[in-house]
Tab-separated table of C-alpha atoms in Angstrom:
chain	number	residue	atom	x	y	z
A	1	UNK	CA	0.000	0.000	0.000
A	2	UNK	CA	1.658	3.512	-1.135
A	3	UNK	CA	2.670	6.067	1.010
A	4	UNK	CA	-0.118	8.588	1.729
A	5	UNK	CA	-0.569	12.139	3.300
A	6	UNK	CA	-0.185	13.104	6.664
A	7	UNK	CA	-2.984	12.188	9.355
A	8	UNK	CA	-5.499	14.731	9.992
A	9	UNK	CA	-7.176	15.432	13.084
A	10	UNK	CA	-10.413	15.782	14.817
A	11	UNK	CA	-12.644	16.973	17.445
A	12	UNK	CA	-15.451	15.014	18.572
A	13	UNK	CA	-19.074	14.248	17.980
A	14	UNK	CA	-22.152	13.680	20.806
A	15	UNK	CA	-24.231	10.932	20.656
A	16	UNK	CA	-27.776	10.703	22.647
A	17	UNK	CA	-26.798	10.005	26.631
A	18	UNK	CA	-30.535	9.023	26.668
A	19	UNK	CA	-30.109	6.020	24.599
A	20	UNK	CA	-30.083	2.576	26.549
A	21	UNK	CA	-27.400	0.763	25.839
A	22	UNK	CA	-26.897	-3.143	26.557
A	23	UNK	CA	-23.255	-4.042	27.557
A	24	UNK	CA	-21.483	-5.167	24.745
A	25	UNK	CA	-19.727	-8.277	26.538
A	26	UNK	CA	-22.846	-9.351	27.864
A	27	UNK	CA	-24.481	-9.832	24.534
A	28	UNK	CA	-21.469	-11.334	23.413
A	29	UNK	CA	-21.890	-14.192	26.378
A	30	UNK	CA	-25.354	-14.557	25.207
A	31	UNK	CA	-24.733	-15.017	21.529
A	32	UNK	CA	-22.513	-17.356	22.556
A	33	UNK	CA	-25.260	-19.698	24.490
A	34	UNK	CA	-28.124	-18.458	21.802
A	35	UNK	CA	-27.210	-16.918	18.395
A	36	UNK	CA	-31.179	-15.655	18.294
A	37	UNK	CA	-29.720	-13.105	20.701
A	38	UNK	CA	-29.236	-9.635	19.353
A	39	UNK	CA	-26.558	-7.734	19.835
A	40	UNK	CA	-26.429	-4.266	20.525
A	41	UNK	CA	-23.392	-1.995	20.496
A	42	UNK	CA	-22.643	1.718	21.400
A	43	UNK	CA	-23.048	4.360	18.057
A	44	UNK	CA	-19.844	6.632	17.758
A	45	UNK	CA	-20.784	9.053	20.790
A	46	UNK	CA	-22.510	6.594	22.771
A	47	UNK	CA	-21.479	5.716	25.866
A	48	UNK	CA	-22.081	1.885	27.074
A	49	UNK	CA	-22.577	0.577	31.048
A	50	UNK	CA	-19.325	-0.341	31.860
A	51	UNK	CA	-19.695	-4.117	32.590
A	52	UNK	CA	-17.420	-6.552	35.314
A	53	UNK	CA	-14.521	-8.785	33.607
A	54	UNK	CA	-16.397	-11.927	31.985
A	55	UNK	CA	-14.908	-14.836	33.718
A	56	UNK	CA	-17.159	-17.396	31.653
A	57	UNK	CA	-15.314	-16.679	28.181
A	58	UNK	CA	-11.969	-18.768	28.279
A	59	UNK	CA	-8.758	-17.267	28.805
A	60	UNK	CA	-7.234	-19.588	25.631
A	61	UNK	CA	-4.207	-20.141	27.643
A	62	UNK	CA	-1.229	-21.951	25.509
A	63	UNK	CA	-1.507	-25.298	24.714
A	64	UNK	CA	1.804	-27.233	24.139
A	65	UNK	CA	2.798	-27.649	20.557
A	66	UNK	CA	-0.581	-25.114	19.058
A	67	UNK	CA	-0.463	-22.292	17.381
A	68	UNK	CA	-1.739	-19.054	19.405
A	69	UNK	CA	-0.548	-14.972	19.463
A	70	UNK	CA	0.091	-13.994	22.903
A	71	UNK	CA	0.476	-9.906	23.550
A	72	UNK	CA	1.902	-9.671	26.526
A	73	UNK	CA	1.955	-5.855	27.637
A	74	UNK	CA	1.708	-5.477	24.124
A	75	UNK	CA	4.862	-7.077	22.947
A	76	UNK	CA	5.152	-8.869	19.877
A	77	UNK	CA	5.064	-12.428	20.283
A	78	UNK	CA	8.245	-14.376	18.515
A	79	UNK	CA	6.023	-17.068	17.230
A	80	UNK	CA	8.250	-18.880	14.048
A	81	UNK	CA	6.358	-18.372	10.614
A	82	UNK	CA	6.324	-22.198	9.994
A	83	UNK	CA	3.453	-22.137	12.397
A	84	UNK	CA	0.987	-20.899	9.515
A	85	UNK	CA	1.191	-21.383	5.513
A	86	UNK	CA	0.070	-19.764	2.860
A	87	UNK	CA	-0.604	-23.084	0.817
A	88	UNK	CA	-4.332	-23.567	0.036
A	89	UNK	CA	-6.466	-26.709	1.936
A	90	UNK	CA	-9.641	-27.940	0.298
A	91	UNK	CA	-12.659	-25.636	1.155
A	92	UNK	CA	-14.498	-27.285	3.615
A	93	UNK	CA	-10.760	-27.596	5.921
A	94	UNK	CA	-10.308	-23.696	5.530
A	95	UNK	CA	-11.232	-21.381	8.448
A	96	UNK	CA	-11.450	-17.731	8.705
A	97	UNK	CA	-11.172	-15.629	11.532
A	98	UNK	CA	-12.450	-12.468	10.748
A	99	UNK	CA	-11.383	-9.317	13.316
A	100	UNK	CA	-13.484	-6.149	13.933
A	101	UNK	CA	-12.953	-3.192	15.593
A	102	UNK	CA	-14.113	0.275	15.911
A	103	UNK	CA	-12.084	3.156	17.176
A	104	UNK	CA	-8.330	3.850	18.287
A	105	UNK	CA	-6.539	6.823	19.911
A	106	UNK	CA	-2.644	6.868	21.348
A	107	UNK	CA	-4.407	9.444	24.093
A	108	UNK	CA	-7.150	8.280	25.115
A	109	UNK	CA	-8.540	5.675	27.312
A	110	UNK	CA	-9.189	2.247	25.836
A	111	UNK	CA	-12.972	1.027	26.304
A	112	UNK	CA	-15.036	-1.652	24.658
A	113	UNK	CA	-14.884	0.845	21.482
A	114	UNK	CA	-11.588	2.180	21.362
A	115	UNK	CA	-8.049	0.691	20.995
A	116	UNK	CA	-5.446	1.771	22.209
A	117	UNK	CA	-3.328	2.691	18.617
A	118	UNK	CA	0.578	0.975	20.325
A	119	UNK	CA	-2.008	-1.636	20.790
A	120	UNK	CA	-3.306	-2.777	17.683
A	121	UNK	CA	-0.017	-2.120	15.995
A	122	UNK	CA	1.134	-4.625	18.080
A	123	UNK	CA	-1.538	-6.643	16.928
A	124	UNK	CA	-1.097	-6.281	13.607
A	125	UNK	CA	2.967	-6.776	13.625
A	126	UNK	CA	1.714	-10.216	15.889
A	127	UNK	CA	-0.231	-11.516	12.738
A	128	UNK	CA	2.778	-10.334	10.145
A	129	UNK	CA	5.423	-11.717	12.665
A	130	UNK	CA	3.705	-15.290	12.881
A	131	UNK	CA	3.395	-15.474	8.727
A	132	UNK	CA	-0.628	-15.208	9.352
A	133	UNK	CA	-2.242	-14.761	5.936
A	134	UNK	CA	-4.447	-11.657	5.811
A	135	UNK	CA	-7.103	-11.756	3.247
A	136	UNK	CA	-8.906	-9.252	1.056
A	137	UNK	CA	-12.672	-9.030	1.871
A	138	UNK	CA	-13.071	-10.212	-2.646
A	139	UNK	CA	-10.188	-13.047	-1.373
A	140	UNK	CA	-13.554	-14.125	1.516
A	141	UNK	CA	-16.313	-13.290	-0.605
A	142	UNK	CA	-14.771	-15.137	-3.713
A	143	UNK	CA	-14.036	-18.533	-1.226
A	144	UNK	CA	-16.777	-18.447	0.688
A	145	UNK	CA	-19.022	-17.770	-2.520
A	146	UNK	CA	-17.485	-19.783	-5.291
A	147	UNK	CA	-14.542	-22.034	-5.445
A	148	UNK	CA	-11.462	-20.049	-4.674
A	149	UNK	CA	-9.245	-21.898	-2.486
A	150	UNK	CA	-7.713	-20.334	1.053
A	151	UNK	CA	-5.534	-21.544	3.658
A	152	UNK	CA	-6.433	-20.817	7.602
A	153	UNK	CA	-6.291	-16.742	7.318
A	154	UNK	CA	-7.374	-13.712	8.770
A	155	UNK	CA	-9.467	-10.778	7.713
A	156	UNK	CA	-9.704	-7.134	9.171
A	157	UNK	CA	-12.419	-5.150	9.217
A	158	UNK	CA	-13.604	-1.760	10.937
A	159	UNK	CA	-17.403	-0.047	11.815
A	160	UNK	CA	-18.706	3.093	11.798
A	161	UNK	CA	-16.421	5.405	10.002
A	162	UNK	CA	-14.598	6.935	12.725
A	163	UNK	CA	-11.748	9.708	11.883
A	164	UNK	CA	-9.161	7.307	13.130
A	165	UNK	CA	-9.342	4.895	11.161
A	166	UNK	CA	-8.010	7.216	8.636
A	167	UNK	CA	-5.566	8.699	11.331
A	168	UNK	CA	-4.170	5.981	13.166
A	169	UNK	CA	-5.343	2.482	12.084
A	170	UNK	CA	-4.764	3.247	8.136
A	171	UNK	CA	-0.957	4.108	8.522
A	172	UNK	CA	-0.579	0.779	10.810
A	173	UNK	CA	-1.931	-1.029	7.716
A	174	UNK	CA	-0.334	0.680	5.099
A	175	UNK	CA	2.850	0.153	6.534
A	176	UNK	CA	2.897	-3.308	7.039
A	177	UNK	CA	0.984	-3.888	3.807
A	178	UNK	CA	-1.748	-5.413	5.471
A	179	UNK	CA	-5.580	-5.566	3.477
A	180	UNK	CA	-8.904	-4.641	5.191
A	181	UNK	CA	-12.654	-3.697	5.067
A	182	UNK	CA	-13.931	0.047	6.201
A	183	UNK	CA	-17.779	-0.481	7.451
A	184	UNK	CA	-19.262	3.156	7.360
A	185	UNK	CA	-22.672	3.908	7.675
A	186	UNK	CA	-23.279	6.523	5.321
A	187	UNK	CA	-24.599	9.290	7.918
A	188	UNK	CA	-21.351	9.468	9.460
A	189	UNK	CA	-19.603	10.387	6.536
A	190	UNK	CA	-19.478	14.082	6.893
A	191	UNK	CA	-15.890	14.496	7.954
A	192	UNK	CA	-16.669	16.498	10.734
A	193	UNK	CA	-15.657	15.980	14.306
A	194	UNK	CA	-14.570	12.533	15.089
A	195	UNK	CA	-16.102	11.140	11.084
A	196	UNK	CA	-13.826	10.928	8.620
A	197	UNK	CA	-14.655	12.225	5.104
A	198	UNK	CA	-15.427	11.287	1.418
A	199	UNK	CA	-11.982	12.350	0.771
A	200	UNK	CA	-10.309	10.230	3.701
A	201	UNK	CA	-12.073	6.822	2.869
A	202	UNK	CA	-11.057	7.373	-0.635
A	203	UNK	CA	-7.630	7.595	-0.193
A	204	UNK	CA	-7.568	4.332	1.407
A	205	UNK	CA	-9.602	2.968	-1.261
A	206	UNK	CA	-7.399	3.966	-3.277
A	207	UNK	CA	-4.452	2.599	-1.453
A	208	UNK	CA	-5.876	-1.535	-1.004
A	209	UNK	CA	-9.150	-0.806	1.418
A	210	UNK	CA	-12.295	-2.154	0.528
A	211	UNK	CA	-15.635	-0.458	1.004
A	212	UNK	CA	-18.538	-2.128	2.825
A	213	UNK	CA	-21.626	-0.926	4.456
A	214	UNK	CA	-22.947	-0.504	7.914
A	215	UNK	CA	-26.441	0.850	6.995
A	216	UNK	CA	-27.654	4.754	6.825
A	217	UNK	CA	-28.220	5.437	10.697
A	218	UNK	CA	-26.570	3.144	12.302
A	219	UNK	CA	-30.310	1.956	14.413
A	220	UNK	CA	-30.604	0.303	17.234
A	221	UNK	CA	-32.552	-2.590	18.035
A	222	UNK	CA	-35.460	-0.855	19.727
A	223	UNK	CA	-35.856	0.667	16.423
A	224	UNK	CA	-36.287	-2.726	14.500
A	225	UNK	CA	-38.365	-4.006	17.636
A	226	UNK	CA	-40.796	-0.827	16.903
A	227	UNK	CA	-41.054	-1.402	13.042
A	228	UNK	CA	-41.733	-5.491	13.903
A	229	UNK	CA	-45.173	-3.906	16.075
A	230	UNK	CA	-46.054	-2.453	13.015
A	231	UNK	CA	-45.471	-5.413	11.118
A	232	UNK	CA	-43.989	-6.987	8.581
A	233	UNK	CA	-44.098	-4.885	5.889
A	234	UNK	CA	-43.441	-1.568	8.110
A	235	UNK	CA	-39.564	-3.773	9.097
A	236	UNK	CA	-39.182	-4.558	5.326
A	237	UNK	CA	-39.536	-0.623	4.553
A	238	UNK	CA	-37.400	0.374	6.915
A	239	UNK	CA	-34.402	-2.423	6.103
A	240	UNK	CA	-34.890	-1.009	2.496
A	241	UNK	CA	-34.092	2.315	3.422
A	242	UNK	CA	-31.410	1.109	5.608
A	243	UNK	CA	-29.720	-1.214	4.134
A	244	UNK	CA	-30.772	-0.971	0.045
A	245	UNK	CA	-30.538	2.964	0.114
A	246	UNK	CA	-26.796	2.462	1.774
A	247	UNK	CA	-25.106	0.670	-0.662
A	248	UNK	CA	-26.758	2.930	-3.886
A	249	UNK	CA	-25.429	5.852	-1.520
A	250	UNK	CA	-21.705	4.241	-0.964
A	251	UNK	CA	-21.913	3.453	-5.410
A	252	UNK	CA	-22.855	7.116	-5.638
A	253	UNK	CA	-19.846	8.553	-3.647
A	254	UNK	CA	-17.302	6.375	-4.505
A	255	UNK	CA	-17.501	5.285	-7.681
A	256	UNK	CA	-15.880	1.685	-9.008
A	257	UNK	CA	-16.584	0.529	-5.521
A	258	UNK	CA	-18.351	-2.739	-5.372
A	259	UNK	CA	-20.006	-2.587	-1.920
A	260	UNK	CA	-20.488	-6.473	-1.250
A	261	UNK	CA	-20.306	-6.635	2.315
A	262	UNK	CA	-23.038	-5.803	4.519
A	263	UNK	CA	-22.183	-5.282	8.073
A	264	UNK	CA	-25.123	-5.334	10.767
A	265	UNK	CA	-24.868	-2.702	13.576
A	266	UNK	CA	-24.555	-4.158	16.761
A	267	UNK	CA	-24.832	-7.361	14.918
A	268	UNK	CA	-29.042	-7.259	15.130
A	269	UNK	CA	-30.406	-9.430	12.361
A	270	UNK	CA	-34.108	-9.923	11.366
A	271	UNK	CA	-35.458	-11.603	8.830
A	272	UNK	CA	-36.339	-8.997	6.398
A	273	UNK	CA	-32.822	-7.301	6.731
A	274	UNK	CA	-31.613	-10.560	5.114
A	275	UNK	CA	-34.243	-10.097	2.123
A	276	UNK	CA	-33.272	-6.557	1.425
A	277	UNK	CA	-29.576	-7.209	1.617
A	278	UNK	CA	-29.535	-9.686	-0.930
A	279	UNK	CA	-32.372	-7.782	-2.926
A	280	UNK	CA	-29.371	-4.501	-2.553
A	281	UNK	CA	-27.209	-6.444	-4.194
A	282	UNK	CA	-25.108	-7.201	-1.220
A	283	UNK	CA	-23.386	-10.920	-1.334
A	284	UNK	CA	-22.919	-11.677	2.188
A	285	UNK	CA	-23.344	-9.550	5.766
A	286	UNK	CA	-21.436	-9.682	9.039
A	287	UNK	CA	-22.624	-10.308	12.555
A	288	UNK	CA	-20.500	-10.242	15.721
A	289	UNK	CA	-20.604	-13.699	16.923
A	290	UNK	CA	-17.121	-14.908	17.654
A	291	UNK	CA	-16.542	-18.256	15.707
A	292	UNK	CA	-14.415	-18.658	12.990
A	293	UNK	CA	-16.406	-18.996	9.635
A	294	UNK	CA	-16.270	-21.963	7.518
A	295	UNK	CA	-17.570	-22.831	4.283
A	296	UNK	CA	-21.285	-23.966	6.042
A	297	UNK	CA	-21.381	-20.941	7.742
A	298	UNK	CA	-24.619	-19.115	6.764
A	299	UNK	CA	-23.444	-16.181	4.256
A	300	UNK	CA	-26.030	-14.040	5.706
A	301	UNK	CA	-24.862	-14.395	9.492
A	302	UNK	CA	-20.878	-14.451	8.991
A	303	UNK	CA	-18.897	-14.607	12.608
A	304	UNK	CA	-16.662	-11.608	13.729
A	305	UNK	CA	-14.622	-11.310	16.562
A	306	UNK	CA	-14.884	-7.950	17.584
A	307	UNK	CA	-11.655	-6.975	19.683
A	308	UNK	CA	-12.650	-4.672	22.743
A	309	UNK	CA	-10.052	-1.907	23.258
A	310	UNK	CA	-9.739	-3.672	27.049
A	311	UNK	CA	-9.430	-7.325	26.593
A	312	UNK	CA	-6.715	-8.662	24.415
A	313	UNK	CA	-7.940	-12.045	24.788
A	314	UNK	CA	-10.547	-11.692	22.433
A	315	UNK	CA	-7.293	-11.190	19.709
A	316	UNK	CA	-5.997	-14.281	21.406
A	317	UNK	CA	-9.184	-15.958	20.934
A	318	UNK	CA	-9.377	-15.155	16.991
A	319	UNK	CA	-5.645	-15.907	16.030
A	320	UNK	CA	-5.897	-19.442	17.754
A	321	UNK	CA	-6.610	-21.658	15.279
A	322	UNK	CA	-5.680	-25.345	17.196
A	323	UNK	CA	-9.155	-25.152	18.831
A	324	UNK	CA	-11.838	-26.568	17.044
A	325	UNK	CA	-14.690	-23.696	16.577
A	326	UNK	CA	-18.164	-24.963	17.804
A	327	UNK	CA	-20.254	-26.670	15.296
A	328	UNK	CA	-22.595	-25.338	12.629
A	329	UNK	CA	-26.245	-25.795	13.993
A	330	UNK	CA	-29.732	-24.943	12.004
A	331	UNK	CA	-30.612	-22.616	13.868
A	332	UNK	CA	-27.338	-20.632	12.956
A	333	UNK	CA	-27.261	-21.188	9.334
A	334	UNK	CA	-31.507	-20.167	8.944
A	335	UNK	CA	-32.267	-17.266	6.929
């Protein structure tokens, strides 16, 4: 990825302190006992209940002889590249761990959102040290859709649109070379405050990124629950609006981009979202369970590990590819 300008920075942008917000762990714990859970996370202002240290998700400590990415105090693990290859397995042996995060500052606190920046560099330079493949979100799309074949591999993706992305996270990547997916939702595109700008998320286009979407307003699930006591066809106009009108507004801006990915916000998936996704155009959409995604794994309901600014495990977790992710089950791989 070429060399680009110098970061820009940002103020900052208020959310609605009246909005309820669920605790992002917690929903995590519950998708992982019941995937018809919905998940809920905090829009870019937002501020979530902070929640106690989840004790019921394992630690993934090392296992003798496995491969696993350790960051201790954010070090770079020494892990020897024969531990991963690059050669291609047959399709149904192939597992993906996708990442996703949101924010990053170097000044800041880390929460649930935002990473510390030393952080996920160290991250990333774990995955590049250990000879971890990273994939394109057309390498994904093209295996999981058709008959490209992938070793074990990673791919990186990032919500919302926030300025530092562009600021901090983009140089990381650029540097070492690394692919990834930019999830906007299209009302946070203004480059104001703490949003980047047409002209920032075109750069990195420009420079290896690949565009997805993460709807128009970024709604929470109370406004999905409203629509569904109107009925169905009041939750079918709203997902068109949503989700449809987002990807013919991410065409618009930046033209040549595909927009394939769909990515829900806060992971909440109904029924009809599905129908007007793939009516969009869209060829597969992104939840935030955290299981790696095989070929089974319902195109419409893709796993993401989304890696909390304070618990590196979840990173640990992801990279650790030794344990075997929990089976496919109907009720996961439904429409």
């Amino acid at each position: 990825l070429p060399l680009a300008p110098g970061p820009v920075t940002g103020g900052t942008i208020k959310g609605d302190p009246a909005a309820g917000i669920v605790p992002v762990r917690e929903l995590i714990e519950a998708n992982r006992r019941d995937e018809d859970i919905p998940m809920a996370e905090p829009i870019p202002g937002e501020t979530a209940a902070p929640s106690a240290p989840d004790e019921s998700i394992p630690n993934a400590e090392p296992i003798p002889g496995e491969t696993h990415l350790q960051l201790p105090s954010q070090a770079t693990p020494s892990i020897p590249p024969s531990a991963f290859s690059p050669v291609p397995v047959p399709q149904h042996e192939t597992r993906v761990a996708i990442l996703g995060y949101h924010d990053f500052s170097r000044t800041l606190p880390a929460t649930e959102m935002r990473m510390n920046t030393d952080t996920f560099r160290a991250q990333m330079q774990a995955l590049k040290t250990a000879g971890v493949p990273i994939i394109t979100m057309k390498d994904f799309l093209d295996w999981k859709l058709g008959d490209k074949q992938l070793p074990k591999c990673v791919l990186i993706t990032i919500d919302d649109g926030w300025k530092s992305v562009y600021t901090d996270a983009y140089p990381i990547l650029r540097e070492m070379k690394i692919p990834f997916t930019v999830f906007p939702y299209t009302k946070f595109i203004t480059g104001r405050g703490s949003a980047m700008s047409r002209e920032q998320i075109q750069e990195m286009l420009n420079n290896g990124a690949t565009l997805g979407s993460h709807s128009v307003s970024h709604l929470y699930p109370r406004s999905w629950r409203a629509a569904q006591r109107k009925g169905t066809q009041a939750v079918l106009d709203l997902a068109a609006k949503e989700i449809g009108e987002s990807r013919k507004i991410l065409q618009e801006r930046f033209p040549g981009s595909d927009v394939e990915a769909y990515c829900y916000p806060g992971g909440f998936v109904l029924p009809e979202m599905i129908t007007k996704a793939e009516e969009a155009g869209f060829r597969a959409a992104f939840t935030v369970i955290p299981r790696k995604v095989t070929k089974d794994t319902d195109r419409w309901r893709i796993h993401r590990y989304m890696v909390f600014g304070k618990d590196p495990k979840t990173f640990t977790r992801a990279v650790n590819f030794n344990t075997p992710s929990a089976p496919e089950t109907p009720r996961s791989r439904r429409p």
